[in-house]
Amino acid sequence: MKIVVINGPNLNMLGKREPGIYGSETLDAVNEWLAAEARALGAHLEFFRSNIEGEIVTAIQDADSYDGIILNAGAYTHYSIAIRDAIASVKTPVVEVHLSNVHAREEFRKKSMIAPVCAGTISGFGKASYKLALFGLIFLEKDSNSITIK
Ligand code: DQA
């Protein structure tokens, strides 16, 4: 299985950014950990990160050859119709991921523009949210009876 992990705005600031909410590990450390966890599960990960909405749209459009997308769209989650439309336009299943529990935070974080067009959402488990998303994609791939919305 080949999966692309897409991280959006401000996730390059992990480690420095509000560590009480997002933890003290850098994005590189999280990615390294996740790549090793994926290898052990027989999956190959590639990583893309950008602060720019259009670049995230393009990365989603270009993910045809992947079996899945793990997406932490950061703040774009809450208002980007362009990212939502990109997800809806591809067949590759997308799992929405958040390090923090967005439902336990500010009101504006409770709204996700992308959730309705994603295969599922994982929120609130720190870096383990990415691994749980990976499990979800492996399950979707292996179980032909899984429920998908696309
Ligand atoms: C986040 C949650 C978003 O609300 C926020 O804007 C982020 C990170 C998370 O991983 O918890 O940038 O996606």
PDB file of C-alpha atoms and ligand atoms in Angstrom:
ATOM      1  CA  MET A   1       0.000   0.000   0.000  1.00  0.00           C
ATOM      2  CA  LYS A   2       1.205   3.458  -0.899  1.00  0.00           C
ATOM      3  CA  ILE A   3      -0.175   6.347   1.124  1.00  0.00           C
ATOM      4  CA  VAL A   4       0.530  10.061   1.025  1.00  0.00           C
ATOM      5  CA  VAL A   5       0.458  12.051   4.259  1.00  0.00           C
ATOM      6  CA  ILE A   6      -0.468  15.672   3.605  1.00  0.00           C
ATOM      7  CA  ASN A   7       0.058  18.244   6.336  1.00  0.00           C
ATOM      8  CA  GLY A   8      -1.230  21.786   5.974  1.00  0.00           C
ATOM      9  CA  PRO A   9      -0.534  25.212   7.438  1.00  0.00           C
ATOM     10  CA  ASN A  10       1.471  25.684  10.631  1.00  0.00           C
ATOM     11  CA  LEU A  11       2.151  21.984  11.060  1.00  0.00           C
ATOM     12  CA  ASN A  12       5.804  22.711  10.264  1.00  0.00           C
ATOM     13  CA  MET A  13       5.745  24.554  13.608  1.00  0.00           C
ATOM     14  CA  LEU A  14       5.127  21.391  15.626  1.00  0.00           C
ATOM     15  CA  GLY A  15       7.444  21.222  18.597  1.00  0.00           C
ATOM     16  CA  LYS A  16       7.421  25.013  19.007  1.00  0.00           C
ATOM     17  CA  ARG A  17       3.755  25.685  18.438  1.00  0.00           C
ATOM     18  CA  GLU A  18       1.436  25.546  21.505  1.00  0.00           C
ATOM     19  CA  PRO A  19       3.114  22.373  22.860  1.00  0.00           C
ATOM     20  CA  GLY A  20       0.377  21.988  25.497  1.00  0.00           C
ATOM     21  CA  ILE A  21      -2.039  21.311  22.622  1.00  0.00           C
ATOM     22  CA  TYR A  22       0.136  19.827  19.887  1.00  0.00           C
ATOM     23  CA  GLY A  23       2.965  18.141  21.836  1.00  0.00           C
ATOM     24  CA  SER A  24       6.693  18.802  21.853  1.00  0.00           C
ATOM     25  CA  GLU A  25       7.763  16.637  18.906  1.00  0.00           C
ATOM     26  CA  THR A  26       8.691  18.168  15.567  1.00  0.00           C
ATOM     27  CA  LEU A  27       6.861  17.214  12.371  1.00  0.00           C
ATOM     28  CA  ASP A  28      10.018  15.489  11.114  1.00  0.00           C
ATOM     29  CA  ALA A  29      10.096  13.319  14.261  1.00  0.00           C
ATOM     30  CA  VAL A  30       6.390  12.474  13.917  1.00  0.00           C
ATOM     31  CA  ASN A  31       6.856  11.621  10.224  1.00  0.00           C
ATOM     32  CA  GLU A  32       9.874   9.420  10.936  1.00  0.00           C
ATOM     33  CA  TRP A  33       7.954   7.550  13.637  1.00  0.00           C
ATOM     34  CA  LEU A  34       4.931   7.147  11.366  1.00  0.00           C
ATOM     35  CA  ALA A  35       7.006   5.917   8.418  1.00  0.00           C
ATOM     36  CA  ALA A  36       8.522   3.201  10.642  1.00  0.00           C
ATOM     37  CA  GLU A  37       5.102   2.210  12.007  1.00  0.00           C
ATOM     38  CA  ALA A  38       3.771   2.028   8.428  1.00  0.00           C
ATOM     39  CA  ARG A  39       6.715  -0.089   7.244  1.00  0.00           C
ATOM     40  CA  ALA A  40       5.970  -2.581  10.017  1.00  0.00           C
ATOM     41  CA  LEU A  41       2.401  -2.772   8.687  1.00  0.00           C
ATOM     42  CA  GLY A  42       3.573  -3.237   5.102  1.00  0.00           C
ATOM     43  CA  ALA A  43       2.653   0.257   3.932  1.00  0.00           C
ATOM     44  CA  HIS A  44       4.848   2.835   2.229  1.00  0.00           C
ATOM     45  CA  LEU A  45       4.339   6.490   3.121  1.00  0.00           C
ATOM     46  CA  GLU A  46       5.239   9.642   1.276  1.00  0.00           C
ATOM     47  CA  PHE A  47       4.965  13.074   2.822  1.00  0.00           C
ATOM     48  CA  PHE A  48       3.854  16.467   1.561  1.00  0.00           C
ATOM     49  CA  ARG A  49       3.497  19.675   3.569  1.00  0.00           C
ATOM     50  CA  SER A  50       2.469  23.185   2.628  1.00  0.00           C
ATOM     51  CA  ASN A  51       1.078  26.384   4.093  1.00  0.00           C
ATOM     52  CA  ILE A  52      -0.592  27.123   0.754  1.00  0.00           C
ATOM     53  CA  GLU A  53      -4.180  26.055   0.093  1.00  0.00           C
ATOM     54  CA  GLY A  54      -3.700  25.661  -3.685  1.00  0.00           C
ATOM     55  CA  GLU A  55      -0.663  23.432  -3.220  1.00  0.00           C
ATOM     56  CA  ILE A  56      -2.709  21.146  -0.970  1.00  0.00           C
ATOM     57  CA  VAL A  57      -5.467  21.068  -3.626  1.00  0.00           C
ATOM     58  CA  THR A  58      -2.868  20.064  -6.245  1.00  0.00           C
ATOM     59  CA  ALA A  59      -1.345  17.396  -3.976  1.00  0.00           C
ATOM     60  CA  ILE A  60      -4.821  15.845  -3.536  1.00  0.00           C
ATOM     61  CA  GLN A  61      -5.514  15.995  -7.296  1.00  0.00           C
ATOM     62  CA  ASP A  62      -2.153  14.327  -7.957  1.00  0.00           C
ATOM     63  CA  ALA A  63      -2.734  11.457  -5.506  1.00  0.00           C
ATOM     64  CA  ASP A  64      -4.368   9.144  -8.058  1.00  0.00           C
ATOM     65  CA  SER A  65      -1.587   6.582  -7.854  1.00  0.00           C
ATOM     66  CA  TYR A  66      -1.905   6.282  -4.043  1.00  0.00           C
ATOM     67  CA  ASP A  67      -4.156   3.903  -2.128  1.00  0.00           C
ATOM     68  CA  GLY A  68      -5.033   6.569   0.402  1.00  0.00           C
ATOM     69  CA  ILE A  69      -4.457  10.061   1.695  1.00  0.00           C
ATOM     70  CA  ILE A  70      -3.973  10.977   5.363  1.00  0.00           C
ATOM     71  CA  LEU A  71      -4.786  14.678   5.571  1.00  0.00           C
ATOM     72  CA  ASN A  72      -4.254  17.147   8.382  1.00  0.00           C
ATOM     73  CA  ALA A  73      -5.483  20.290   6.652  1.00  0.00           C
ATOM     74  CA  GLY A  74      -4.858  22.415   9.774  1.00  0.00           C
ATOM     75  CA  ALA A  75      -7.042  25.515   9.900  1.00  0.00           C
ATOM     76  CA  TYR A  76      -8.135  25.010   6.261  1.00  0.00           C
ATOM     77  CA  THR A  77     -10.250  22.149   7.601  1.00  0.00           C
ATOM     78  CA  HIS A  78     -12.679  24.677   8.961  1.00  0.00           C
ATOM     79  CA  TYR A  79     -13.260  26.841   5.880  1.00  0.00           C
ATOM     80  CA  SER A  80     -11.668  25.557   2.676  1.00  0.00           C
ATOM     81  CA  ILE A  81     -14.275  24.723   0.052  1.00  0.00           C
ATOM     82  CA  ALA A  82     -11.412  24.291  -2.463  1.00  0.00           C
ATOM     83  CA  ILE A  83      -9.871  21.457  -0.422  1.00  0.00           C
ATOM     84  CA  ARG A  84     -13.280  19.891   0.105  1.00  0.00           C
ATOM     85  CA  ASP A  85     -13.950  19.984  -3.661  1.00  0.00           C
ATOM     86  CA  ALA A  86     -10.511  18.466  -4.374  1.00  0.00           C
ATOM     87  CA  ILE A  87     -11.247  15.558  -2.008  1.00  0.00           C
ATOM     88  CA  ALA A  88     -14.663  15.042  -3.616  1.00  0.00           C
ATOM     89  CA  SER A  89     -13.075  15.015  -7.078  1.00  0.00           C
ATOM     90  CA  VAL A  90     -10.698  12.076  -6.478  1.00  0.00           C
ATOM     91  CA  LYS A  91     -11.390   8.383  -5.950  1.00  0.00           C
ATOM     92  CA  THR A  92      -8.504   7.953  -3.477  1.00  0.00           C
ATOM     93  CA  PRO A  93      -9.950   7.659   0.051  1.00  0.00           C
ATOM     94  CA  VAL A  94      -9.009  10.503   2.385  1.00  0.00           C
ATOM     95  CA  VAL A  95      -8.874  10.293   6.188  1.00  0.00           C
ATOM     96  CA  GLU A  96      -9.128  13.624   8.004  1.00  0.00           C
ATOM     97  CA  VAL A  97      -6.715  13.821  10.922  1.00  0.00           C
ATOM     98  CA  HIS A  98      -6.177  16.195  13.825  1.00  0.00           C
ATOM     99  CA  LEU A  99      -3.634  15.961  16.611  1.00  0.00           C
ATOM    100  CA  SER A 100      -5.927  17.788  19.014  1.00  0.00           C
ATOM    101  CA  ASN A 101      -9.558  17.039  19.811  1.00  0.00           C
ATOM    102  CA  VAL A 102     -11.102  19.778  17.711  1.00  0.00           C
ATOM    103  CA  HIS A 103     -14.500  19.225  19.345  1.00  0.00           C
ATOM    104  CA  ALA A 104     -13.124  20.093  22.791  1.00  0.00           C
ATOM    105  CA  ARG A 105     -11.730  23.445  21.630  1.00  0.00           C
ATOM    106  CA  GLU A 106     -13.070  26.711  20.215  1.00  0.00           C
ATOM    107  CA  GLU A 107     -16.492  26.705  18.538  1.00  0.00           C
ATOM    108  CA  PHE A 108     -15.046  27.444  15.073  1.00  0.00           C
ATOM    109  CA  ARG A 109     -12.978  24.246  15.182  1.00  0.00           C
ATOM    110  CA  LYS A 110     -16.091  22.088  15.549  1.00  0.00           C
ATOM    111  CA  LYS A 111     -17.031  22.745  11.923  1.00  0.00           C
ATOM    112  CA  SER A 112     -15.172  20.715   9.303  1.00  0.00           C
ATOM    113  CA  MET A 113     -15.731  21.595   5.656  1.00  0.00           C
ATOM    114  CA  ILE A 114     -13.978  18.404   4.607  1.00  0.00           C
ATOM    115  CA  ALA A 115     -15.478  15.753   6.931  1.00  0.00           C
ATOM    116  CA  PRO A 116     -18.518  15.000   4.721  1.00  0.00           C
ATOM    117  CA  VAL A 117     -16.312  14.058   1.758  1.00  0.00           C
ATOM    118  CA  CYS A 118     -13.700  12.091   3.742  1.00  0.00           C
ATOM    119  CA  ALA A 119     -13.827   8.355   4.445  1.00  0.00           C
ATOM    120  CA  GLY A 120     -13.565   9.183   8.155  1.00  0.00           C
ATOM    121  CA  THR A 121     -12.095  11.498  10.770  1.00  0.00           C
ATOM    122  CA  ILE A 122      -9.617  10.893  13.607  1.00  0.00           C
ATOM    123  CA  SER A 123      -9.114  13.669  16.137  1.00  0.00           C
ATOM    124  CA  GLY A 124      -7.535  14.029  19.548  1.00  0.00           C
ATOM    125  CA  PHE A 125      -4.872  11.326  19.829  1.00  0.00           C
ATOM    126  CA  GLY A 126      -1.749  13.354  19.149  1.00  0.00           C
ATOM    127  CA  LYS A 127       0.614  11.679  16.685  1.00  0.00           C
ATOM    128  CA  ALA A 128      -1.314   8.416  17.133  1.00  0.00           C
ATOM    129  CA  SER A 129      -4.151  10.088  15.152  1.00  0.00           C
ATOM    130  CA  TYR A 130      -2.013   9.553  12.020  1.00  0.00           C
ATOM    131  CA  LYS A 131      -1.444   5.885  12.856  1.00  0.00           C
ATOM    132  CA  LEU A 132      -5.145   5.331  13.521  1.00  0.00           C
ATOM    133  CA  ALA A 133      -5.872   6.903  10.121  1.00  0.00           C
ATOM    134  CA  LEU A 134      -3.407   4.458   8.585  1.00  0.00           C
ATOM    135  CA  PHE A 135      -5.255   1.551  10.227  1.00  0.00           C
ATOM    136  CA  GLY A 136      -8.485   2.941   8.756  1.00  0.00           C
ATOM    137  CA  LEU A 137      -7.029   3.008   5.239  1.00  0.00           C
ATOM    138  CA  ILE A 138      -5.622  -0.520   5.610  1.00  0.00           C
ATOM    139  CA  PHE A 139      -9.051  -1.691   6.740  1.00  0.00           C
ATOM    140  CA  LEU A 140     -10.767   0.019   3.784  1.00  0.00           C
ATOM    141  CA  GLU A 141      -8.300  -1.580   1.367  1.00  0.00           C
ATOM    142  CA  LYS A 142      -8.554  -5.081   2.823  1.00  0.00           C
ATOM    143  CA  ASP A 143     -12.244  -5.326   3.624  1.00  0.00           C
ATOM    144  CA  SER A 144     -14.354  -5.130   0.492  1.00  0.00           C
ATOM    145  CA  ASN A 145     -17.461  -4.881   2.657  1.00  0.00           C
ATOM    146  CA  SER A 146     -16.336  -1.674   4.344  1.00  0.00           C
ATOM    147  CA  ILE A 147     -18.717   1.186   4.076  1.00  0.00           C
ATOM    148  CA  THR A 148     -17.446   4.002   1.929  1.00  0.00           C
ATOM    149  CA  ILE A 149     -19.277   7.107   0.894  1.00  0.00           C
ATOM    150  CA  LYS A 150     -17.770   7.290  -2.576  1.00  0.00           C
TER     151      LYS A 150
HETATM  152  C1  DQA B   1      -5.263  20.817  13.847  1.00  0.00           C
HETATM  153  C2  DQA B   1      -6.510  21.483  14.433  1.00  0.00           C
HETATM  154  C3  DQA B   1      -6.871  22.730  13.658  1.00  0.00           C
HETATM  155  O1  DQA B   1      -8.022  23.344  14.218  1.00  0.00           O
HETATM  156  C4  DQA B   1      -5.727  23.711  13.708  1.00  0.00           C
HETATM  157  O2  DQA B   1      -6.027  24.865  12.943  1.00  0.00           O
HETATM  158  C5  DQA B   1      -4.436  23.113  13.300  1.00  0.00           C
HETATM  159  C6  DQA B   1      -4.097  21.777  13.768  1.00  0.00           C
HETATM  160  C7  DQA B   1      -4.814  19.595  14.697  1.00  0.00           C
HETATM  161  O3  DQA B   1      -4.005  18.822  14.200  1.00  0.00           O
HETATM  162  O4  DQA B   1      -5.227  19.455  15.845  1.00  0.00           O
HETATM  163  O5  DQA B   1      -3.610  23.750  12.655  1.00  0.00           O
HETATM  164  O6  DQA B   1      -5.579  20.335  12.557  1.00  0.00           O
END
